[in-house]
XYZ file of C-alpha atoms in Angstrom:
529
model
C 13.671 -45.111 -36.117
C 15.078 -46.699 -39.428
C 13.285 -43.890 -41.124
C 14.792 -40.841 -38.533
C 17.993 -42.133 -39.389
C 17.898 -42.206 -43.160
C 16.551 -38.934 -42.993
C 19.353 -37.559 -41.139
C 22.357 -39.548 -43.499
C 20.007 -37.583 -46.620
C 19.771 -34.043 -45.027
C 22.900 -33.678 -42.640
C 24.628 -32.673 -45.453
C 22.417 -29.401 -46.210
C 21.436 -29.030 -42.542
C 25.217 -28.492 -41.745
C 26.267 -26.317 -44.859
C 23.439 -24.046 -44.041
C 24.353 -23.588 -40.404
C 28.480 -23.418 -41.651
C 27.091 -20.761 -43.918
C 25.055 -18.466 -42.157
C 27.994 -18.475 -38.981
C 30.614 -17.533 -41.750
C 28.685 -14.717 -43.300
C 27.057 -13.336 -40.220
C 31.076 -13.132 -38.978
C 32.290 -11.833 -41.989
C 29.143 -9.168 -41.863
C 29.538 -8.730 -38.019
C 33.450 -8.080 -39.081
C 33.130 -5.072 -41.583
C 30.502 -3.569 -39.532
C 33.589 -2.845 -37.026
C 35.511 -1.423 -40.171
C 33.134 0.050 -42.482
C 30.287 1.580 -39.866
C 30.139 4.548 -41.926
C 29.048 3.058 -44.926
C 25.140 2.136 -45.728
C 26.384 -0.560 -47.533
C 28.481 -2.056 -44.921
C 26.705 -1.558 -41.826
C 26.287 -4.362 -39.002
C 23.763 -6.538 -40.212
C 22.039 -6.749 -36.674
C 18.578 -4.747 -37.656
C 19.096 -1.311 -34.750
C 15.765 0.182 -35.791
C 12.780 -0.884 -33.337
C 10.899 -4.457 -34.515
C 7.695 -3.814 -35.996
C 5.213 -3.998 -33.509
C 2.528 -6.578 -35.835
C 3.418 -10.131 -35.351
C 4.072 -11.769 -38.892
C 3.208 -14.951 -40.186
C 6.535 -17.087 -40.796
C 8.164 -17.342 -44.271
C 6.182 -13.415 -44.582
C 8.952 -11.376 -42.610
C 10.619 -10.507 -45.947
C 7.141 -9.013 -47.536
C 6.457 -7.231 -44.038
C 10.017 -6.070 -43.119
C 11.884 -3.696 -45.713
C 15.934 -3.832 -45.667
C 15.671 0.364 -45.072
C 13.522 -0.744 -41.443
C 16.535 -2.364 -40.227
C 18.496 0.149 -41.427
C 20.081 -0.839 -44.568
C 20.319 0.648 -47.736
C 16.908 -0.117 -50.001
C 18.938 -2.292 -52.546
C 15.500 -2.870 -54.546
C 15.780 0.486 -55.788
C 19.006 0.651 -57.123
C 18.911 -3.085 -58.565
C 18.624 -3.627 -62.418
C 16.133 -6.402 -63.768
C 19.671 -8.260 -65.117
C 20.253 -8.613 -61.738
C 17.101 -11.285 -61.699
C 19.403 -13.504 -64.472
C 20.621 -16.022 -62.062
C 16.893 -17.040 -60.704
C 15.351 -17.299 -64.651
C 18.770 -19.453 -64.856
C 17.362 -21.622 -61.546
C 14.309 -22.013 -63.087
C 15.525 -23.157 -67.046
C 17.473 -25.468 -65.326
C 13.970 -27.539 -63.425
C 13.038 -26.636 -66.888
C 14.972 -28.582 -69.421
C 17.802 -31.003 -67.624
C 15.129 -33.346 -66.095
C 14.517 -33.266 -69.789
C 17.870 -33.096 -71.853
C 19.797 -35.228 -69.133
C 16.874 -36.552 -66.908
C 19.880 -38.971 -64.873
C 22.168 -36.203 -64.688
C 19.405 -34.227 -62.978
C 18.242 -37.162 -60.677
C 21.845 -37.321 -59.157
C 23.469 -33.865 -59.306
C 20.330 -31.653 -59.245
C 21.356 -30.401 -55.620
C 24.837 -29.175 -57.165
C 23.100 -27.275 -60.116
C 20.554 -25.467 -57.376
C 24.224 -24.589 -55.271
C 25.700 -23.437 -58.726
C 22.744 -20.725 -59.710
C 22.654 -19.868 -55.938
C 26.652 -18.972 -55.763
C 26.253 -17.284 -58.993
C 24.017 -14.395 -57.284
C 25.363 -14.795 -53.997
C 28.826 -14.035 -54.505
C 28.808 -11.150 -57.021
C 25.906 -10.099 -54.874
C 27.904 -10.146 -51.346
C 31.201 -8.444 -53.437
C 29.155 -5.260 -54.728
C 26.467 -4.839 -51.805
C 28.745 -6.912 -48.680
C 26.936 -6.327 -45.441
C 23.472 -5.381 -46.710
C 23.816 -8.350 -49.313
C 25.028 -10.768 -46.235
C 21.961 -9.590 -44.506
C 19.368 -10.400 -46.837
C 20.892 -13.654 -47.315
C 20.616 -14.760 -44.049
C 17.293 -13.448 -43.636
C 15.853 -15.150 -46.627
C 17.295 -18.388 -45.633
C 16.357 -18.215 -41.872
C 13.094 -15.653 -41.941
C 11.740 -17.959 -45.104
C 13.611 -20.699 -46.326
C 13.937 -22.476 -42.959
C 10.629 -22.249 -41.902
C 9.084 -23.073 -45.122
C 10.841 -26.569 -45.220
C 10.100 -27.058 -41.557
C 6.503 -26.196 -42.401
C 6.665 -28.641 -45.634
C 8.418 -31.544 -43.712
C 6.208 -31.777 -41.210
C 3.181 -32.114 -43.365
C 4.708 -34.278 -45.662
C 6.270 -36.822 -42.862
C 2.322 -36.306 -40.781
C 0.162 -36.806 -43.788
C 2.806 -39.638 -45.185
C 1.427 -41.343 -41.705
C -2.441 -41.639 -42.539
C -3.594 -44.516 -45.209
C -6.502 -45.090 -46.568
C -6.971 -48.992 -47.266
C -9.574 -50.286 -49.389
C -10.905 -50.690 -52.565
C -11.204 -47.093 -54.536
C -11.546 -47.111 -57.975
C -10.830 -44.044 -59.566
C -13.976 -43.384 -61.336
C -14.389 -39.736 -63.141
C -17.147 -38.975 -60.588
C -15.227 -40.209 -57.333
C -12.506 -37.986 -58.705
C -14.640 -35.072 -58.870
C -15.469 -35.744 -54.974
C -11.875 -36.290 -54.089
C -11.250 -32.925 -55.608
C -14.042 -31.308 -54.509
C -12.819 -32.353 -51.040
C -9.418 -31.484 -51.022
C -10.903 -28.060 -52.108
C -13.230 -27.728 -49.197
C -10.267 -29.124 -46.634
C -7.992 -25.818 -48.550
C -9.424 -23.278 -46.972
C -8.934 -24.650 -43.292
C -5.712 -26.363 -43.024
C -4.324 -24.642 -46.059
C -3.053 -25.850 -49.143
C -0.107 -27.581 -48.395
C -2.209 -29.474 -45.805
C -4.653 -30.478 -47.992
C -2.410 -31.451 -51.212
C -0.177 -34.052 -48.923
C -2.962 -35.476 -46.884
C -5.075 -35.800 -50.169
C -2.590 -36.597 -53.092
C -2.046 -40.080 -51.990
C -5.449 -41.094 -51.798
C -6.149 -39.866 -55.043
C -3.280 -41.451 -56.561
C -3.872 -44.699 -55.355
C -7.618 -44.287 -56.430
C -6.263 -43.905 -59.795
C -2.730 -45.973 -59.674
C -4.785 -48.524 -62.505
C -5.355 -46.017 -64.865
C -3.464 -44.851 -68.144
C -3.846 -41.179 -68.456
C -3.170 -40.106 -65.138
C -0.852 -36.727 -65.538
C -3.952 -34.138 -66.000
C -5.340 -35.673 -62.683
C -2.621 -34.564 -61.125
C -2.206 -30.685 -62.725
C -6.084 -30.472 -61.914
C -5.147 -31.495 -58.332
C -2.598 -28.583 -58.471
C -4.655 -26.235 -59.713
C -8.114 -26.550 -57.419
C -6.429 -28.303 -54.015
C -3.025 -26.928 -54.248
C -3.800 -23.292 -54.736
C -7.736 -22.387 -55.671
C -9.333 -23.953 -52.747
C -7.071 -22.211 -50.280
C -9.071 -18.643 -50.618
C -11.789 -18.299 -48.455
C -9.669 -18.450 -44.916
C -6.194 -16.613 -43.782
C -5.552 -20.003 -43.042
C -5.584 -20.707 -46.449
C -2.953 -19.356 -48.513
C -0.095 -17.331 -46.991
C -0.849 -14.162 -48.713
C -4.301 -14.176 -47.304
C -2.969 -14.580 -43.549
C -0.692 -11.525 -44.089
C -3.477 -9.417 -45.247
C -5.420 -10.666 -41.762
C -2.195 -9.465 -40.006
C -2.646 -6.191 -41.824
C -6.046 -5.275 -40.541
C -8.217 -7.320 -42.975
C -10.856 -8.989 -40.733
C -10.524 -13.284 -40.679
C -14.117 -13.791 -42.579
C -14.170 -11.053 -44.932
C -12.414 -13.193 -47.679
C -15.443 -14.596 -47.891
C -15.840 -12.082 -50.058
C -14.028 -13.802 -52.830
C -16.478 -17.158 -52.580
C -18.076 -16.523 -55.851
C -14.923 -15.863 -57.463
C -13.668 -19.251 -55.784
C -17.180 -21.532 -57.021
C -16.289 -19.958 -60.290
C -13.112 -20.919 -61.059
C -13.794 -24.008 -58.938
C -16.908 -25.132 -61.645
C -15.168 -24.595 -64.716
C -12.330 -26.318 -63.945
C -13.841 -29.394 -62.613
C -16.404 -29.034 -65.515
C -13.427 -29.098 -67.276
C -11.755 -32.045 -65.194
C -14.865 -33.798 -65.953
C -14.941 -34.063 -69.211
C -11.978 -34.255 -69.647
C -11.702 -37.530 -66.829
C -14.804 -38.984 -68.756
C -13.538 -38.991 -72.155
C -9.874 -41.025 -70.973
C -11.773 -43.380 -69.319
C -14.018 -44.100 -71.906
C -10.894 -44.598 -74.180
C -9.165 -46.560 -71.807
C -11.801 -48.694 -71.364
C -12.783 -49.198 -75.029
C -16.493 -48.990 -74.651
C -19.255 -46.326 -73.605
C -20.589 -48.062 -70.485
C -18.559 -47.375 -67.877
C -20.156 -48.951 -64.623
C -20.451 -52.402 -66.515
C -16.850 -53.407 -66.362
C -16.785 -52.037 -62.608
C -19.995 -54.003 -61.726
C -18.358 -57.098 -63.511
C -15.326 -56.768 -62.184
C -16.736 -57.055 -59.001
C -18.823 -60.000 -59.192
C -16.000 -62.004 -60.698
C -14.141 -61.415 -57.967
C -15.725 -60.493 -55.027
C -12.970 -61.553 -52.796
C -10.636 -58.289 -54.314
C -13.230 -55.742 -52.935
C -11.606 -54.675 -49.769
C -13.844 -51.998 -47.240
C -12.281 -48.913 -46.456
C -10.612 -48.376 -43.528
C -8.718 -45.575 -41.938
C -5.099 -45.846 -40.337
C -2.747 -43.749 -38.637
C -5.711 -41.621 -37.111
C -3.482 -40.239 -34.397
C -1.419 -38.067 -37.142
C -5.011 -35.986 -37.361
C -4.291 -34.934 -34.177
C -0.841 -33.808 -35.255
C -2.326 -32.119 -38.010
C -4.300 -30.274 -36.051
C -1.202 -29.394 -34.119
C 0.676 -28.154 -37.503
C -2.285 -26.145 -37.719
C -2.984 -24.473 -34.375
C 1.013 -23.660 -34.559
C 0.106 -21.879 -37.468
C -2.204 -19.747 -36.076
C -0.334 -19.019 -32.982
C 2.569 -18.035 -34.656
C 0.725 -15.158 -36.794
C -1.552 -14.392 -33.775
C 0.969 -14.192 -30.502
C 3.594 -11.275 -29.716
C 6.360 -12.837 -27.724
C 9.160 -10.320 -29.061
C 12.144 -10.706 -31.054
C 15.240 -12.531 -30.904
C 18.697 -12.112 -32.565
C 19.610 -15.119 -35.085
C 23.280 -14.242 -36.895
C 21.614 -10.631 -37.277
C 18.514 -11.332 -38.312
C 15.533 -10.466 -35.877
C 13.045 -13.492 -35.867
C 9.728 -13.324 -33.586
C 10.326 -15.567 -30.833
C 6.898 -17.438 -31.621
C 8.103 -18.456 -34.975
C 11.022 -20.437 -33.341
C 8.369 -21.468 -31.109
C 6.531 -22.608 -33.734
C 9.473 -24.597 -36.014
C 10.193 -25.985 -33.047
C 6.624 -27.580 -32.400
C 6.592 -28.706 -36.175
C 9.779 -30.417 -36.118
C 8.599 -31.880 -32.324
C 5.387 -33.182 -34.450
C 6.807 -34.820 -37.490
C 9.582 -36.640 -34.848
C 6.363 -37.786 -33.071
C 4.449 -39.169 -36.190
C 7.522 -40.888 -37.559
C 7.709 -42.757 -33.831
C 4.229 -43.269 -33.231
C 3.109 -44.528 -36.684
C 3.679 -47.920 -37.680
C 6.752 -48.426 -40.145
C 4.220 -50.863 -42.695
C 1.847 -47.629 -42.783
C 4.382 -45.893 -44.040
C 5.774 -48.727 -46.127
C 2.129 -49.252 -47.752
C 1.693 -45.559 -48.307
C 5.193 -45.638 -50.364
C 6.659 -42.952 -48.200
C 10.319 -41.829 -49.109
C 12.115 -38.681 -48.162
C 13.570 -38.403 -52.054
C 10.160 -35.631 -52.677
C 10.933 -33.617 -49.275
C 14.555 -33.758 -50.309
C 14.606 -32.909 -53.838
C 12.473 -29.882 -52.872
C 14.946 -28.489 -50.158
C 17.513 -28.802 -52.357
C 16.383 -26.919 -55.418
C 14.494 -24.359 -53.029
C 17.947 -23.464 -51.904
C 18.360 -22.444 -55.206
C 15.389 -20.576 -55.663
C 15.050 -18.607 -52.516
C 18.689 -17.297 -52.953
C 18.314 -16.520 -56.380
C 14.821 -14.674 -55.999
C 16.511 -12.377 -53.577
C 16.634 -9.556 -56.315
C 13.679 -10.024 -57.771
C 11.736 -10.039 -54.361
C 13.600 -6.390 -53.703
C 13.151 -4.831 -56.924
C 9.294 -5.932 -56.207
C 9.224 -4.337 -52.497
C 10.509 -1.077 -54.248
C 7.469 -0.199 -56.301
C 7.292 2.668 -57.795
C 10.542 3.243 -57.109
C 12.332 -0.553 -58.644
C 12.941 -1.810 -61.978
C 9.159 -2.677 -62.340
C 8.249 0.487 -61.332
C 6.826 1.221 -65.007
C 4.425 -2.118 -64.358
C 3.239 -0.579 -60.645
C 2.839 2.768 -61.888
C 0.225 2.169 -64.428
C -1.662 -0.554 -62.204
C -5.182 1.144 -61.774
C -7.786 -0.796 -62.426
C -9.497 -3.716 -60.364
C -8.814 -5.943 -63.333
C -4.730 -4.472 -63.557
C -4.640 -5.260 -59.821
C -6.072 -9.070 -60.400
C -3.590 -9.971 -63.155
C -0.388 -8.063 -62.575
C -0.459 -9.555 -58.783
C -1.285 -12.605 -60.315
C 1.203 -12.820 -62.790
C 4.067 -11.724 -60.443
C 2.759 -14.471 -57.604
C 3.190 -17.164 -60.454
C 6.671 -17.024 -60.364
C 7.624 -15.212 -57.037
C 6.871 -15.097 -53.395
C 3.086 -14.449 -53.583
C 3.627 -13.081 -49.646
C 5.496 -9.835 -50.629
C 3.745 -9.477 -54.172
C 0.075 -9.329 -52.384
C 2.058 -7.082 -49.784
C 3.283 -4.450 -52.701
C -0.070 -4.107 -54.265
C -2.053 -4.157 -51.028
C 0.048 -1.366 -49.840
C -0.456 0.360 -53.441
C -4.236 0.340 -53.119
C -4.034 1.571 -49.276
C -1.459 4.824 -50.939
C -3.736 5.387 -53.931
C -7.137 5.561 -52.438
C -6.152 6.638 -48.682
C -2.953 8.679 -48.664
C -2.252 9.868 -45.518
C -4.352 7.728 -43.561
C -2.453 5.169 -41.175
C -3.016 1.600 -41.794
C -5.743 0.554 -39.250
C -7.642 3.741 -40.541
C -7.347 3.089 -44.490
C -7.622 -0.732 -44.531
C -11.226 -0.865 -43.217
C -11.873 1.639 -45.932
C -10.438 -0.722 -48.184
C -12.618 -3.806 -47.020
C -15.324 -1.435 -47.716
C -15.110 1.377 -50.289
C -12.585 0.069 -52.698
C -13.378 -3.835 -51.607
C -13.339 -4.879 -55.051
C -9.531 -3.991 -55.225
C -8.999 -5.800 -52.651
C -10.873 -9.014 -53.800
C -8.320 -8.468 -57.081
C -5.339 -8.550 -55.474
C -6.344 -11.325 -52.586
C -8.007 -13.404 -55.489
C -4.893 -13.027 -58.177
C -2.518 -13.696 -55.414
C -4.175 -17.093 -54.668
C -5.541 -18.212 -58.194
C -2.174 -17.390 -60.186
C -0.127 -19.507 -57.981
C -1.393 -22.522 -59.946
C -0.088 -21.464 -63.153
C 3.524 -23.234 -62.736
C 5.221 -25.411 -60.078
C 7.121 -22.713 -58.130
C 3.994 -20.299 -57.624
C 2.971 -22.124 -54.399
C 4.297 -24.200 -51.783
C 2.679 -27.878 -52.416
C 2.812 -27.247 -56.116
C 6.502 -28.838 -56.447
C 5.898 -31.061 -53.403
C 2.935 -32.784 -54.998
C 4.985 -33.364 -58.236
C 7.568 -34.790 -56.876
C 5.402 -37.606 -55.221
C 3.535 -38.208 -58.088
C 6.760 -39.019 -59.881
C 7.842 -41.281 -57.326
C 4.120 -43.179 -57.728
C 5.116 -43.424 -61.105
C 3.067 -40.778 -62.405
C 4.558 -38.894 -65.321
C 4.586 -35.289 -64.465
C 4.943 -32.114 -67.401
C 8.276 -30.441 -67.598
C 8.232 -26.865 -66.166
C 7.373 -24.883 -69.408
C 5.830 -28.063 -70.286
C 2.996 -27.379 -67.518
C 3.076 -23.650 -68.669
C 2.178 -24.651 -71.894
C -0.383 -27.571 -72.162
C -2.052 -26.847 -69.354
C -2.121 -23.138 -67.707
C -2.638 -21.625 -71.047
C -5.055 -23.847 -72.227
C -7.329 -24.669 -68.844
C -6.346 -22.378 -66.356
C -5.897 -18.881 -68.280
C -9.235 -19.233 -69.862
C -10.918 -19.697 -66.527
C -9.144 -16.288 -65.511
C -10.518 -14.501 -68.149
C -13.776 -15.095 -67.079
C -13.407 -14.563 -63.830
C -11.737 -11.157 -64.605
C -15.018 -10.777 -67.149
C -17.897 -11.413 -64.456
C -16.016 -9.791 -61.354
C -13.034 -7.443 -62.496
């Protein structure tokens, strides 16, 4: 309970500015609809067209619902790329005060994500009001809200389960744990696999000195690669299989996964040998283990598992998942924003499983594990930020053709153009609605005129290795910084609370995308693209 209630002190704050927010602008929307209901611009924000009839998976209703469906005007194609100023400020801000003012940052970072979110929102709601109102709100409640429910609840379930024992991390045991948490990707997704793996892996390693490229290796093959084989893997991937693309036919993009998966842990490897030869001074490494050992015999504790009950909640987290993208329950009206009624359904049951986990698991777990809420926190603070401040950018990308980037989408032709111009727009943006824009371009390229349950078969089939480009750049790219997937920011924040130092944004750009990761993409694009 101790642990409910702190949570509540830390997050009331957001929790009720959010709500305050949301009534106050779906008034003041609700307000010059009765005024204005003449002008595009102005119009109610409660969508009057008819729902779409697919079910979408949660924190995806912005890549599968355009503003001109509910009918409002199609502000992506009318926005300049100036407009995107405010989010490249969110993001040189994670960049550089952690760095220039690192105790500045650790206390006021929550005001500096509010300042770069009021600097878009305002000018944004004076020049577009209603229509700018309404994709406010439905950023914040279609994906924001749901993606922090979806975070918390893996964060406070996983926080639950400890491994005990004696695990020393060895440069071969941390090839297994990777290996692992790469295998465990594809099935409970990424997220799911980053929290319930990072803290094993971090205690394996909590004795040794060069511990940071662990952790960006961890990033890059748990947090993103491994999630590619399954829908339930990466969220781009499940909104493709809510498109028409059939649940095993990623499979497709296996040898593209084992490829990037053995280089980088080749990579890893060597990498993880050559530290741990320097740390330990000498070229044997199983002697000072062994020695170790039989000094002290009495430190060698056997594993054990505890907290097994928060598997079944996992499990739960899961099968929510996949009820939520499966199930058609209909639509409900939240400040103006139409929501499926089994994604409530489903926040709901992932805020009912976290409650249970933090009641049912033992506070010492918890203690020994070194959960805090400051990670969960500091990321639903700054995502604030960067949700509201990607609004643009997200709408010039659903234009196409038609948006600022138009002159990128227009010359996109090629299976290899496809691989890293989704890739390099999901490293930095949604990767939902960027895998949406180029799906849909491949579908209006190759089968114009076809519906969409006639042309995306024909896509699986004809032109599959388009397809494979834009699932596999979707997924792959989002390791290249900490914002292009969901547990990429999560699992850097709790390896800085273990005391793990972590790369500044560009810092991770630049020693370690460019130099590991971006090679591996070339030969991937090489071999398959």
């Amino acid at each position: 309970m101790y642990l409910i209630r702190q949570l509540v002190r830390r997050c009331a704050g957001l929790v009720i500015l959010v709500a305050v927010v949301c009534c106050l602008m779906s008034e003041a929307a609700y307000g010059k609809s009765q005024t204005e209901t003449t002008s595009p611009a102005a119009t109610d924000i409660e969508p009057t067209a008819t729902p779409p009839a697919a079910p979408h998976h949660e924190g995806q209703d912005s890549a599968a619902e355009t503003p001109s469906a509910h009918g409002h005007e199609d502000l992506g194609r009318h926005l300049p790329l100036w407009s995107c100023l405010p989010f490249a400020g969110m993001l040189l801000s994670i960049a550089f005060w952690p760095l220039a003012a690192p105790n500045f940052w650790h206390h006021h970072f929550g005001k500096i994500a509010g300042f770069w979110a009021l600097s878009l929102a305002l000018p944004f709601i004076v020049m577009y009001k209603g229509t700018a109102i309404y994709e406010i709100l439905h950023i914040m409640l279609a994906d924001y809200v749901p993606f922090i429910i979806l975070i918390w609840s893996l964060y406070t379930v996983s926080g639950g389960i400890l491994l005990r024992g004696t695990l020393r991390g060895t440069p071969l045991l941390n090839v297994a744990l990777l290996a692992i948490g790469v295998l465990l990707a594809s099935w409970m997704g990424t997220t799911g696999a980053a929290m319930l793996m990072i803290r094993p892996f971090l205690r394996a390693n909590k004795h040794r000195k060069n511990r940071t490229f662990m952790v960006v290796f961890f990033i890059f093959l748990v947090a993103n690669i491994g999630g590619s084989l399954t829908p339930l893997g990466d969220p781009p991937l499940f909104l493709g299989f809510l498109h028409g693309v059939s649940f095993f036919w990623t499979f497709k993009i296996l040898p593209h996964m084992l490829t990037m998966t053995i280089l980088l842990l080749g990579l890893y490897l060597a990498m993880d040998f050559y530290f741990y030869r320097k740390e330990l001074g000498q070229t044997d490494m199983k002697q000072p283990l062994r020695a170790s050992i039989a000094a002290n015999p009495g430190d060698r504790v056997p594993l054990s598992l505890e907290g097994k009950l928060n598997f079944v909640f996992l499990l739960g987290i899961i099968g929510a998942v996949l009820f939520s993208g499966i199930a058609d329950l209909g639509t409900i009206n939240t400040f103006g924003v139409h929501r499926e009624i089994q994604s409530w359904l489903r926040d709901l049951l992932l805020v009912a499983l976290g409650l249970l986990s933090l009641v049912t698991t033992s506070t010492t777990i918890r203690q020994d594990n070194a959960f805090t809420w400051f990670p969960i926190i500091e990321v639903a603070y700054l995502f604030v930020g960067i949700f509201v401040t990607m609004i643009p950018c997200l709408l010039i990308l659903k234009a196409g053709a038609q948006g600022a980037l138009g002159f990128i989408i227009n010359r996109v032709s090629e299976p290899a153009h496809y691989f890293w111009v989704s890739g390099m727009l999901s490293a930095f943006l949604d990767n939902a609605p960027t895998y949406l824009t180029f799906f849909n371009t491949a579908l209006g390229s190759f089968f114009a005129g076809l519906s969409e349950p006639q042309a995306v078969p024909l896509l699986m089939t004809e032109k599959s290795i388009f397809l494979e480009a834009i699932s596999a750049g979707a997924v792959f790219f989002g390791a290249c910084s900490y914002i292009g997937n969901a547990p990429n920011f999560m699992v850097r924040a709790i390896s800085e609370e273990a005391g793990t130092p972590m790369p500044s944004f560009f810092g991770y750009i630049l020693g370690y995308t460019l130099v590991f990761l971006v090679p591996c993409l070339i030969v991937v694009t090489w071999i398959f693209f």
